[in-house]
mmCIF file of C-alpha atoms in Angstrom:
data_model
loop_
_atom_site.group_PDB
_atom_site.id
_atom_site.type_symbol
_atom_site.label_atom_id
_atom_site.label_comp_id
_atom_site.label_asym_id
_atom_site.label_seq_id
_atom_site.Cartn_x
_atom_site.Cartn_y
_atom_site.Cartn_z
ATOM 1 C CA UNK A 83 14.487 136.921 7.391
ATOM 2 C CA UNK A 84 12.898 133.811 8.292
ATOM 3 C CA UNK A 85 14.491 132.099 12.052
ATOM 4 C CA UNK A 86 15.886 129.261 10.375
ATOM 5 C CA UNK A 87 18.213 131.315 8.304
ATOM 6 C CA UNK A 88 18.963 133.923 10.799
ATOM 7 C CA UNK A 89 20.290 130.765 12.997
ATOM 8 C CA UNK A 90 23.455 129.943 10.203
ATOM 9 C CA UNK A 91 24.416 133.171 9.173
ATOM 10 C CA UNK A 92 27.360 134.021 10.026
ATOM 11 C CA UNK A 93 30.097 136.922 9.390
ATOM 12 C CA UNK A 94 32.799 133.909 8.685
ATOM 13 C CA UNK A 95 30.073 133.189 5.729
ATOM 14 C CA UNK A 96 30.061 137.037 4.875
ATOM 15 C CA UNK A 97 33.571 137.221 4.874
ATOM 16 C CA UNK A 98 34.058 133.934 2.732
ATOM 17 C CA UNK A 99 31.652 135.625 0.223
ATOM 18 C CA UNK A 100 33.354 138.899 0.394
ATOM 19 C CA UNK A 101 36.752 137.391 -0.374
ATOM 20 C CA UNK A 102 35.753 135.208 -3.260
ATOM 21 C CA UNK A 103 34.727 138.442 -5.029
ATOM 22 C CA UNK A 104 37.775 140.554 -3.750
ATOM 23 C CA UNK A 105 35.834 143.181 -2.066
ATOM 24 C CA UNK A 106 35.026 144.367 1.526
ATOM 25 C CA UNK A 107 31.727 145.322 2.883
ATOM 26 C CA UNK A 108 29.853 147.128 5.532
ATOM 27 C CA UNK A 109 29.384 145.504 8.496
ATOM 28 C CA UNK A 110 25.243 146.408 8.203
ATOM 29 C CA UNK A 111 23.437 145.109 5.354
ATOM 30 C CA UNK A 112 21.490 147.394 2.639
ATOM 31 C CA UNK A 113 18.507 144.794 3.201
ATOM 32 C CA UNK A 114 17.573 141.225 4.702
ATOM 33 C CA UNK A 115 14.009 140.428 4.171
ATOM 34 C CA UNK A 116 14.596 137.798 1.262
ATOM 35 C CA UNK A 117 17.987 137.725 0.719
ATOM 36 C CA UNK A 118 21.043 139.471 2.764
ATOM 37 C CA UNK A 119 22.282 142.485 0.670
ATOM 38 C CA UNK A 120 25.697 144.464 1.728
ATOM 39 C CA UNK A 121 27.195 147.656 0.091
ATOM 40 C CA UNK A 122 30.630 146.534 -0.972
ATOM 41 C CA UNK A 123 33.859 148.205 -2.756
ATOM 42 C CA UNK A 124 36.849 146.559 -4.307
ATOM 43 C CA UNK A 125 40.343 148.171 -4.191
ATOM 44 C CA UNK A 126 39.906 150.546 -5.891
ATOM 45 C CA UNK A 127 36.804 151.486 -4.327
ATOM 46 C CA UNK A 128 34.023 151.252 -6.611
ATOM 47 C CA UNK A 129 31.053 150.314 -5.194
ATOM 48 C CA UNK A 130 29.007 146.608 -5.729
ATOM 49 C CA UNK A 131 25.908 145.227 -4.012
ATOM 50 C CA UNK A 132 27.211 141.338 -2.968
ATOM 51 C CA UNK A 133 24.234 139.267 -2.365
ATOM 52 C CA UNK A 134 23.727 136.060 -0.059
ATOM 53 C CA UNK A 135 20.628 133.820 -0.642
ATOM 54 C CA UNK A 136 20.141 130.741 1.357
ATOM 55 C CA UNK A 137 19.507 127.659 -0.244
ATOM 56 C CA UNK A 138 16.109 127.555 1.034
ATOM 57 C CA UNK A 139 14.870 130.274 -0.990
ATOM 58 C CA UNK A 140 16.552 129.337 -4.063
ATOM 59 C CA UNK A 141 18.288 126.459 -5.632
ATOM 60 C CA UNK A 142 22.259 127.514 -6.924
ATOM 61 C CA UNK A 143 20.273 126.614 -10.167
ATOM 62 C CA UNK A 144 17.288 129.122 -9.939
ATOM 63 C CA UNK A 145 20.309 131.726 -9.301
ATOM 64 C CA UNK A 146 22.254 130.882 -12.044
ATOM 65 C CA UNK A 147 19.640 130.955 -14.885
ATOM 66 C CA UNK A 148 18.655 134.251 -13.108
ATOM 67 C CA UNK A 149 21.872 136.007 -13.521
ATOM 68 C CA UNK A 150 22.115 134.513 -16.939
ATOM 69 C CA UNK A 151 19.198 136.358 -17.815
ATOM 70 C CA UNK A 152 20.737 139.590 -16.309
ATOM 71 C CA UNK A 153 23.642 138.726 -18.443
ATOM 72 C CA UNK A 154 21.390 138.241 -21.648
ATOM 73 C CA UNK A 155 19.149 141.786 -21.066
ATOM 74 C CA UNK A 156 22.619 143.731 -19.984
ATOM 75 C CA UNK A 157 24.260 142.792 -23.605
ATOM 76 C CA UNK A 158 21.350 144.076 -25.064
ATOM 77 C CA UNK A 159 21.553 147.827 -23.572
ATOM 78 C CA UNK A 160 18.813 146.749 -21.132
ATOM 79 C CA UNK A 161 19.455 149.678 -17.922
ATOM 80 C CA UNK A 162 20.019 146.642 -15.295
ATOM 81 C CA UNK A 163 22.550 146.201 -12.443
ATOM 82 C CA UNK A 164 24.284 143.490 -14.290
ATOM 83 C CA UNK A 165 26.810 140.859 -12.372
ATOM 84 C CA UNK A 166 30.362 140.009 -12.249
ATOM 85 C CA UNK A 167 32.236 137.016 -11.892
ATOM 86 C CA UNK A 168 34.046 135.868 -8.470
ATOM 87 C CA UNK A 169 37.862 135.214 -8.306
ATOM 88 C CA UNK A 170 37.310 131.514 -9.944
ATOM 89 C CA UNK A 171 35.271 132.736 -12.905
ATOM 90 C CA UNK A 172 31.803 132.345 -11.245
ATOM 91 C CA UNK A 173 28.706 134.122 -11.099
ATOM 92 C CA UNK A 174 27.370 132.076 -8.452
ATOM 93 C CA UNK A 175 29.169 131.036 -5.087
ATOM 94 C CA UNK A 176 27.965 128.750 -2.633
ATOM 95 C CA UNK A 177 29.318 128.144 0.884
ATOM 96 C CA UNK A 178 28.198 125.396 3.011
ATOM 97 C CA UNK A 179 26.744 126.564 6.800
ATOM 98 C CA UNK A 180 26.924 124.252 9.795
ATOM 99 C CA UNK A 181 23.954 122.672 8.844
ATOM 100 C CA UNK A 182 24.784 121.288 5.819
ATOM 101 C CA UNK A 183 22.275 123.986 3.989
ATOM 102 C CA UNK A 184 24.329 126.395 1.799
ATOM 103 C CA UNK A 185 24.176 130.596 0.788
ATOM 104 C CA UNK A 186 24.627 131.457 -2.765
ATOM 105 C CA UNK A 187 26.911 134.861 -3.119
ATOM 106 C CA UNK A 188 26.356 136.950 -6.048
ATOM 107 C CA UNK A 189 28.353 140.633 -6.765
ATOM 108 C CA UNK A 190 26.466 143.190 -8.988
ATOM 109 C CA UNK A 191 26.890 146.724 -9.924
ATOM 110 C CA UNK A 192 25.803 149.106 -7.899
ATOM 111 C CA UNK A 193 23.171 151.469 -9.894
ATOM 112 C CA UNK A 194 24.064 154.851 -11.092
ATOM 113 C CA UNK A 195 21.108 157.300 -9.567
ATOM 114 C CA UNK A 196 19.054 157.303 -6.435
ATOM 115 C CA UNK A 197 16.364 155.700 -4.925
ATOM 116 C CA UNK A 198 12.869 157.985 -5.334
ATOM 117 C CA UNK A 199 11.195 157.604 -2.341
ATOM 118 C CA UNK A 200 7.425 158.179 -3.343
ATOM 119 C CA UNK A 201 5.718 161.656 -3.679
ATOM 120 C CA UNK A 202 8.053 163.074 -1.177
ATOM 121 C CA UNK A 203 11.539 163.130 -4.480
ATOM 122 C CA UNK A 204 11.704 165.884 -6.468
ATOM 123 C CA UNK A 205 11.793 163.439 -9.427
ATOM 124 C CA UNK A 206 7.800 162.333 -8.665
ATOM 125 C CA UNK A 207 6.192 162.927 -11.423
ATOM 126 C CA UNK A 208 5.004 162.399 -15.281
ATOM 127 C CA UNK A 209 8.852 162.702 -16.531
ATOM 128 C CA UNK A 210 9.739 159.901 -14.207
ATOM 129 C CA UNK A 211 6.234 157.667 -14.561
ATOM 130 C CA UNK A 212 7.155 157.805 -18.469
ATOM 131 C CA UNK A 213 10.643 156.679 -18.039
ATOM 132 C CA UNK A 214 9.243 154.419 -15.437
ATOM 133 C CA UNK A 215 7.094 152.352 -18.451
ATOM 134 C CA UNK A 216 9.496 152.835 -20.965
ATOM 135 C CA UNK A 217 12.457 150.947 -18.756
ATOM 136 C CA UNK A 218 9.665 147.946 -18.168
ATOM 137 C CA UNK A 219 8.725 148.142 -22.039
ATOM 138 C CA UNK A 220 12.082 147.536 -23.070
ATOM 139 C CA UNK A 221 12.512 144.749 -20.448
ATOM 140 C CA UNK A 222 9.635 143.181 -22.054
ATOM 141 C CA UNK A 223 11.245 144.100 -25.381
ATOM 142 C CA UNK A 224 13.856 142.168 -24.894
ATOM 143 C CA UNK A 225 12.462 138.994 -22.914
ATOM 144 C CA UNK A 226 10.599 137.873 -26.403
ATOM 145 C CA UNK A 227 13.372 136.622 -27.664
ATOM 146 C CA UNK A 228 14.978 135.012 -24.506
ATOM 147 C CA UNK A 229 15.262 131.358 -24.421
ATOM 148 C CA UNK A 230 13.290 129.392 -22.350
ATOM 149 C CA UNK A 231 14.730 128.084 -19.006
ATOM 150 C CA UNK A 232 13.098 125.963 -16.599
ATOM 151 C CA UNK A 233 15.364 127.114 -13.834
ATOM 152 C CA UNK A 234 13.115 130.148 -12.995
ATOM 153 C CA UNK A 235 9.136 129.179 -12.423
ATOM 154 C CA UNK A 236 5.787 130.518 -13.314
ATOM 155 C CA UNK A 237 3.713 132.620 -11.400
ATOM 156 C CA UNK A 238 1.415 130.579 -10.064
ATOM 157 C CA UNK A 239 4.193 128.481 -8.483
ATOM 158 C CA UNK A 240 5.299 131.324 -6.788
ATOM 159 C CA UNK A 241 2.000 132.628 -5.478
ATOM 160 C CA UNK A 242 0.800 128.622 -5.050
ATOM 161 C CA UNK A 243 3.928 128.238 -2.492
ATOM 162 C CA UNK A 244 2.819 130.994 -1.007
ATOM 163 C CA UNK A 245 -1.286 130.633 -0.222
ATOM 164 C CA UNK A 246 -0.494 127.450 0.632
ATOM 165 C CA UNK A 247 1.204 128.708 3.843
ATOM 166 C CA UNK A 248 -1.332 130.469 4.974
ATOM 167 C CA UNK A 249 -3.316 129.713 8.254
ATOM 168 C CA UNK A 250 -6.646 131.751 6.666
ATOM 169 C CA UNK A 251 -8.705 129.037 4.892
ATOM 170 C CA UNK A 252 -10.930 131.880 3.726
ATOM 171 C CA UNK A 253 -8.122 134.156 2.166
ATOM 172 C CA UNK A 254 -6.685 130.713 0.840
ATOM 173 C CA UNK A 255 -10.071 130.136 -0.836
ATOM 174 C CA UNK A 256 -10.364 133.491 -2.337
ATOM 175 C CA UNK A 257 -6.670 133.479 -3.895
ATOM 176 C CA UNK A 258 -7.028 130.156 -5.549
ATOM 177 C CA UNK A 259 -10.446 131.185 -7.168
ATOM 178 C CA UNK A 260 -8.650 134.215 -7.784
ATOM 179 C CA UNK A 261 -5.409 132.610 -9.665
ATOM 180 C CA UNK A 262 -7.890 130.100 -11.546
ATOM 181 C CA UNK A 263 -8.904 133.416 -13.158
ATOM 182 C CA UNK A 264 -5.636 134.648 -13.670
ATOM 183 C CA UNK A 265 -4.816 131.143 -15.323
ATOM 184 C CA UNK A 266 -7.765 131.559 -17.977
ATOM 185 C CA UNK A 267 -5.747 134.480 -19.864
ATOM 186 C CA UNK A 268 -4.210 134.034 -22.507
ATOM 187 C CA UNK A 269 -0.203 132.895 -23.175
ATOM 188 C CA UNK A 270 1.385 134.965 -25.928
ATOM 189 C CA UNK A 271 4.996 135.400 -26.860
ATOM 190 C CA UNK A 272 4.265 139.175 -26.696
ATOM 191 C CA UNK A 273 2.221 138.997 -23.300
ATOM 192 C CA UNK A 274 4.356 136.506 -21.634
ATOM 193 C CA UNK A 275 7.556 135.958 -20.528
ATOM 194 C CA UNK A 276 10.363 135.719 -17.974
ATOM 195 C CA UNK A 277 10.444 139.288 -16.187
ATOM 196 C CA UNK A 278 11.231 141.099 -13.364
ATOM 197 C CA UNK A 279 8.028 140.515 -11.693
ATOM 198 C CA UNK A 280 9.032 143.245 -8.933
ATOM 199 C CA UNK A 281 9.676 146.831 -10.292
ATOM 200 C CA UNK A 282 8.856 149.019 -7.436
ATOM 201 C CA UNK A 283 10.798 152.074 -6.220
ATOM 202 C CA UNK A 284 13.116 149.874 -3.734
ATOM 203 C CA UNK A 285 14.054 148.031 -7.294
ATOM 204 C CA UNK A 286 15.710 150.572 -9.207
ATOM 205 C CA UNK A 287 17.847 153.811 -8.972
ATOM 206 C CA UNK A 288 16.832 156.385 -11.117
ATOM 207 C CA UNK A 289 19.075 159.472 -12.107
ATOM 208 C CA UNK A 290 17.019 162.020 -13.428
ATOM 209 C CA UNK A 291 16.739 160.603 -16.811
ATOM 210 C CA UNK A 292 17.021 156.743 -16.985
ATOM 211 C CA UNK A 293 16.402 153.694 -14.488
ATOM 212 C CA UNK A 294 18.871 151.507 -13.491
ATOM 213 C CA UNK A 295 16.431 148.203 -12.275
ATOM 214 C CA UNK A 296 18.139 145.534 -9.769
ATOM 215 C CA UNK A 297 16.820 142.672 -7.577
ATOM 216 C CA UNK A 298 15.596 140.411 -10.741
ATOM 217 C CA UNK A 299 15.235 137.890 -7.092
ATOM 218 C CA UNK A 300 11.505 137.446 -8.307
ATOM 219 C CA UNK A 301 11.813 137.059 -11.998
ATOM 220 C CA UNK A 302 9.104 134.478 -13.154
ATOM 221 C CA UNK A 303 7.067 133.798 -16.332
ATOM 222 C CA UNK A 304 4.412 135.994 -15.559
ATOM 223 C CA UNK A 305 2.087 138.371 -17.984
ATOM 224 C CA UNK A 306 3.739 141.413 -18.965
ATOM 225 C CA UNK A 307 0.357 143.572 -17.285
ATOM 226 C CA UNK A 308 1.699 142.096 -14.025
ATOM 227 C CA UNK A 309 4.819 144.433 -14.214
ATOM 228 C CA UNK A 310 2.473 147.568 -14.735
ATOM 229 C CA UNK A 311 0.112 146.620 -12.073
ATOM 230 C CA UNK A 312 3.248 146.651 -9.610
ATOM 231 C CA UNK A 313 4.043 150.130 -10.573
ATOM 232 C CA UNK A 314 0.732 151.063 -9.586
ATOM 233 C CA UNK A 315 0.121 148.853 -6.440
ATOM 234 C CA UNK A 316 3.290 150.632 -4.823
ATOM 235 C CA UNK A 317 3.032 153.881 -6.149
ATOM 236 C CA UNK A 318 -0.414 154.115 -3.334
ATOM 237 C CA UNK A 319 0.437 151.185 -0.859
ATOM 238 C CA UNK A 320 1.846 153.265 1.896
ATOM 239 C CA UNK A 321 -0.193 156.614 1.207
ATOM 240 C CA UNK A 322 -2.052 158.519 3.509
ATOM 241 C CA UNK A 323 -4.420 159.070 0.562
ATOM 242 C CA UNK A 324 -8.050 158.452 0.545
ATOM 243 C CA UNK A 325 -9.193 155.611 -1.395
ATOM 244 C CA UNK A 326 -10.741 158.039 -3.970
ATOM 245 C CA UNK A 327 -7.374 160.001 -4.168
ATOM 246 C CA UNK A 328 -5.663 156.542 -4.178
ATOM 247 C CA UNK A 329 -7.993 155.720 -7.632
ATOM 248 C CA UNK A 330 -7.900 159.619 -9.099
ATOM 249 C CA UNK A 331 -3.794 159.332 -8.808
ATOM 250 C CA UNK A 332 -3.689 155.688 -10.099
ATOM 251 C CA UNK A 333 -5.775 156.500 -13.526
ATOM 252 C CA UNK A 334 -3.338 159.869 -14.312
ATOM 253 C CA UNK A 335 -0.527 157.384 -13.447
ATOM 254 C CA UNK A 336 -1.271 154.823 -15.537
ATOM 255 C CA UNK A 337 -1.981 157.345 -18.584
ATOM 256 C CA UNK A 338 1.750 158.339 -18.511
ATOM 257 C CA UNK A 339 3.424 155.180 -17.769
ATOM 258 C CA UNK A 340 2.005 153.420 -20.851
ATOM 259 C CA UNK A 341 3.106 156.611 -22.742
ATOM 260 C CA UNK A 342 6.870 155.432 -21.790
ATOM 261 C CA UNK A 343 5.740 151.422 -22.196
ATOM 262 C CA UNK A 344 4.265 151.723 -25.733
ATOM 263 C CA UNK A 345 7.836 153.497 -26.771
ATOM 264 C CA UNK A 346 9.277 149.724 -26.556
ATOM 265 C CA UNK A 347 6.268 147.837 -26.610
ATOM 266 C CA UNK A 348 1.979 147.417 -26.434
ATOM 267 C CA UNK A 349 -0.391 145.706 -25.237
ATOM 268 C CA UNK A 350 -3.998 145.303 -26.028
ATOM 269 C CA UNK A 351 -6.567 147.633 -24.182
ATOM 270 C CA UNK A 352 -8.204 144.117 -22.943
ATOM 271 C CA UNK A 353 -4.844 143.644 -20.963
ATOM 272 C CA UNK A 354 -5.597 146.993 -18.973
ATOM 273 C CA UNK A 355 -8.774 145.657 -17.957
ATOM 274 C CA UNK A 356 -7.375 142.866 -16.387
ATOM 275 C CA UNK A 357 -5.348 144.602 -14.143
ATOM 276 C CA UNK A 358 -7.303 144.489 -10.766
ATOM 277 C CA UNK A 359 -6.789 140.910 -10.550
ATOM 278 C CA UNK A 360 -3.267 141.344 -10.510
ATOM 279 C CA UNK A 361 -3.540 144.186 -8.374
ATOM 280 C CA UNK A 362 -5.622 141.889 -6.172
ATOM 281 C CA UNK A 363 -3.067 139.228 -6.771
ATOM 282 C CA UNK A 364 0.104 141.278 -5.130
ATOM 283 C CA UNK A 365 -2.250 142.221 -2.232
ATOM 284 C CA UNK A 366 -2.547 137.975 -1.476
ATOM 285 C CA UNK A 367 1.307 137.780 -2.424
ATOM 286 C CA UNK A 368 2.293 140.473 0.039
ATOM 287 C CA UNK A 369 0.342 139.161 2.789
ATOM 288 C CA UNK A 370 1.335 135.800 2.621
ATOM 289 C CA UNK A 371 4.768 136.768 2.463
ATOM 290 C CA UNK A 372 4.585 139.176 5.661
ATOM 291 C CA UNK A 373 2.963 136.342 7.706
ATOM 292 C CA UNK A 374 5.895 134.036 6.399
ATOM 293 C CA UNK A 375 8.890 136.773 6.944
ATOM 294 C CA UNK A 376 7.002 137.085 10.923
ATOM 295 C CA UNK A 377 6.325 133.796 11.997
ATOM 296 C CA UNK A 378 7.546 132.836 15.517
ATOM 297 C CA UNK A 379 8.657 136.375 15.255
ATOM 298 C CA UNK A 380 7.050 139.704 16.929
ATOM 299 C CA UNK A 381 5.509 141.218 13.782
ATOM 300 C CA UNK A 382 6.632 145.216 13.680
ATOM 301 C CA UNK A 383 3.536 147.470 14.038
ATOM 302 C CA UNK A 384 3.556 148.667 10.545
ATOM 303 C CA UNK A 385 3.750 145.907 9.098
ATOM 304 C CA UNK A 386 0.713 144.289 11.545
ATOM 305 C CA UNK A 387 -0.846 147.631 10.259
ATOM 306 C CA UNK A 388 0.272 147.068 6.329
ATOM 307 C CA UNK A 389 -1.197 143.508 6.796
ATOM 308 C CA UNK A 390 -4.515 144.448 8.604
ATOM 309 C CA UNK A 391 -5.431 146.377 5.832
ATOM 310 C CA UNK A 392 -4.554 144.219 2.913
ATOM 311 C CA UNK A 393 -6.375 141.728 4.587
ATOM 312 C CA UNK A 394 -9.599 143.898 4.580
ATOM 313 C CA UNK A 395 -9.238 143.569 0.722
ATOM 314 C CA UNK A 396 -8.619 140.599 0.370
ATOM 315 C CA UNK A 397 -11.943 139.819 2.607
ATOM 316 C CA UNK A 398 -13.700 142.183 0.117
ATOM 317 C CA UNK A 399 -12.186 140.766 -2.959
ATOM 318 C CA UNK A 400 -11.165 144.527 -3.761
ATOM 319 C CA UNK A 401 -8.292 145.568 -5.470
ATOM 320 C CA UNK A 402 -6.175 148.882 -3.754
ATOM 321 C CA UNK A 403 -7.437 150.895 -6.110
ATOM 322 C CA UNK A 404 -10.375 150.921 -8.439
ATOM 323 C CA UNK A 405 -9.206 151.333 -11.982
#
């Protein structure tokens, strides 16, 4: 979390939160890198995840038509952590911090299943890659018919807020030749859309047979290959594979998650061949972001290491895995 944030939260601001949703929660959060996320339980003691995001990283607007999405792909048996309403009838809470700036609380289910943590779960493998694509492909699905808000942005927004942070004039260079490229694609109802934008194995429980997908944080307009190049990109990131085993996995991978995607929906093989630019694309994203998350900050040694070698790539104009 970035300094400035760190500074005005509070637990009185935790607790307010917690008791406008009648539940407690655990002193530690579940996760603070964008947003602070706590495990919490109501009397009865089911479990919720109650999020806080600071006004800085989204408007109560941009929050809003975000959990109205959730609400929209929930009613229509989408497998999403969906959200509840406070005490008052809200989905969205804000409370004011001493400096005037505000955090937005949220409550959401907390997903049936596990987290699969890479090639070490006993899940890892072609059943859950197929279910994988099939839970995006209904996402997608379902996101044709969605109507259009301009509460939640566009990708290059996103990634534009992003690159232009950066200190590296070269890398900056590279990504916006790089998005300019991105830009030339095509916008189709049935290639475009507002979507998760995020799907990677920290997004989703899975319990042997379905996912459950949460932290919709990201959703944008983006192109639906986006999604799929995500499952990929994170699938290898932290692997002590070689790049060639990296490429070998990535191509079997792929085979079996469009096997579960084209069960909801397809693509054209010409969207497939765009995918190392978006692959390239998360690679500028995730840098940009660690150098933001870090600044002023001592920056963890695996994460210096994580951002070393992304930056390599970026140099290179290579994407993490040649497919």
């Amino acid at each position: 979390m970035e300094i400035a944030v760190e500074r005005v939260f509070t637990n009185k601001i935790l607790e307010e939160a917690a008791r406008r949703f009648n539940v407690t929660v655990e002193e530690n959060p579940l996760g603070d890198f964008e947003n602070y996320i706590f495990h919490a339980k109501d009397e009865s003691g089911v479990s919720y995840v109650l999020r806080l995001t600071h006004s800085s990283h989204r408007s109560e607007k941009q929050v809003e038509a975000q959990l109205d999405f959730l609400q929209y792909l929930k009613e229509h048996g989408a497998k999403i952590a969906g959200p509840y309403y406070s005490e008052s009838r809200k989905l969205v809470e804000g409370i004011r911090t001493v400096d005037g700036t505000f955090f937005y609380a949220s409550l959401f289910a907390y997903a049936k299943g596990e987290r699969v943590k890479g090639d070490t779960s006993i899940y890892w493998g072609n059943e859950f890659f197929e279910a994988w694509g099939k839970a995006i492909g209904q996402l997608h699905r379902l996101t044709i018919d969605y109507p259009k808000t301009k509460y939640r942005d566009t990708w290059e927004v996103e990634e534009k807020a992003i690159i232009d942070e950066l200190d590296d004039e070269k890398v900056q260079n590279i990504a916006y030749i790089l998005m300019e490229e991105i830009k030339a694609l095509p916008m189709e109802k049935k290639t475009f859309g507002l979507m998760h934008g995020d799907i990677h194995q920290g997004n989703f429980h899975y319990d042997g047979k379905e996912l459950t997908i949460f932290d919709f944080d990201d959703a944008t307009y983006n192109y639906f290959i986006h999604d799929l190049a995500m499952v990929i990109y994170y699938s290898v990131l932290s692997t002590a594979w070689t790049e060639q085993e990296k490429t070998l996995f990535a191509r079997k991978q792929l085979h079996v998650l469009r096997k579960g995607y084209e069960l909801e929906h397809q693509l054209e093989e010409s969207w497939y061949e765009s995918l190392p630019l978006f692959l390239r694309l998360r690679d500028i994203g995730l840098y940009g972001t660690i150098q933001k998350k870090f600044k002023g900050k001592e920056m963890p040694v695996h994460f210096q290491k994580l951002a070393d070698a992304i930056y390599v790539r970026i140099i290179k104009q290579e994407a993490i895995v040649n497919i």
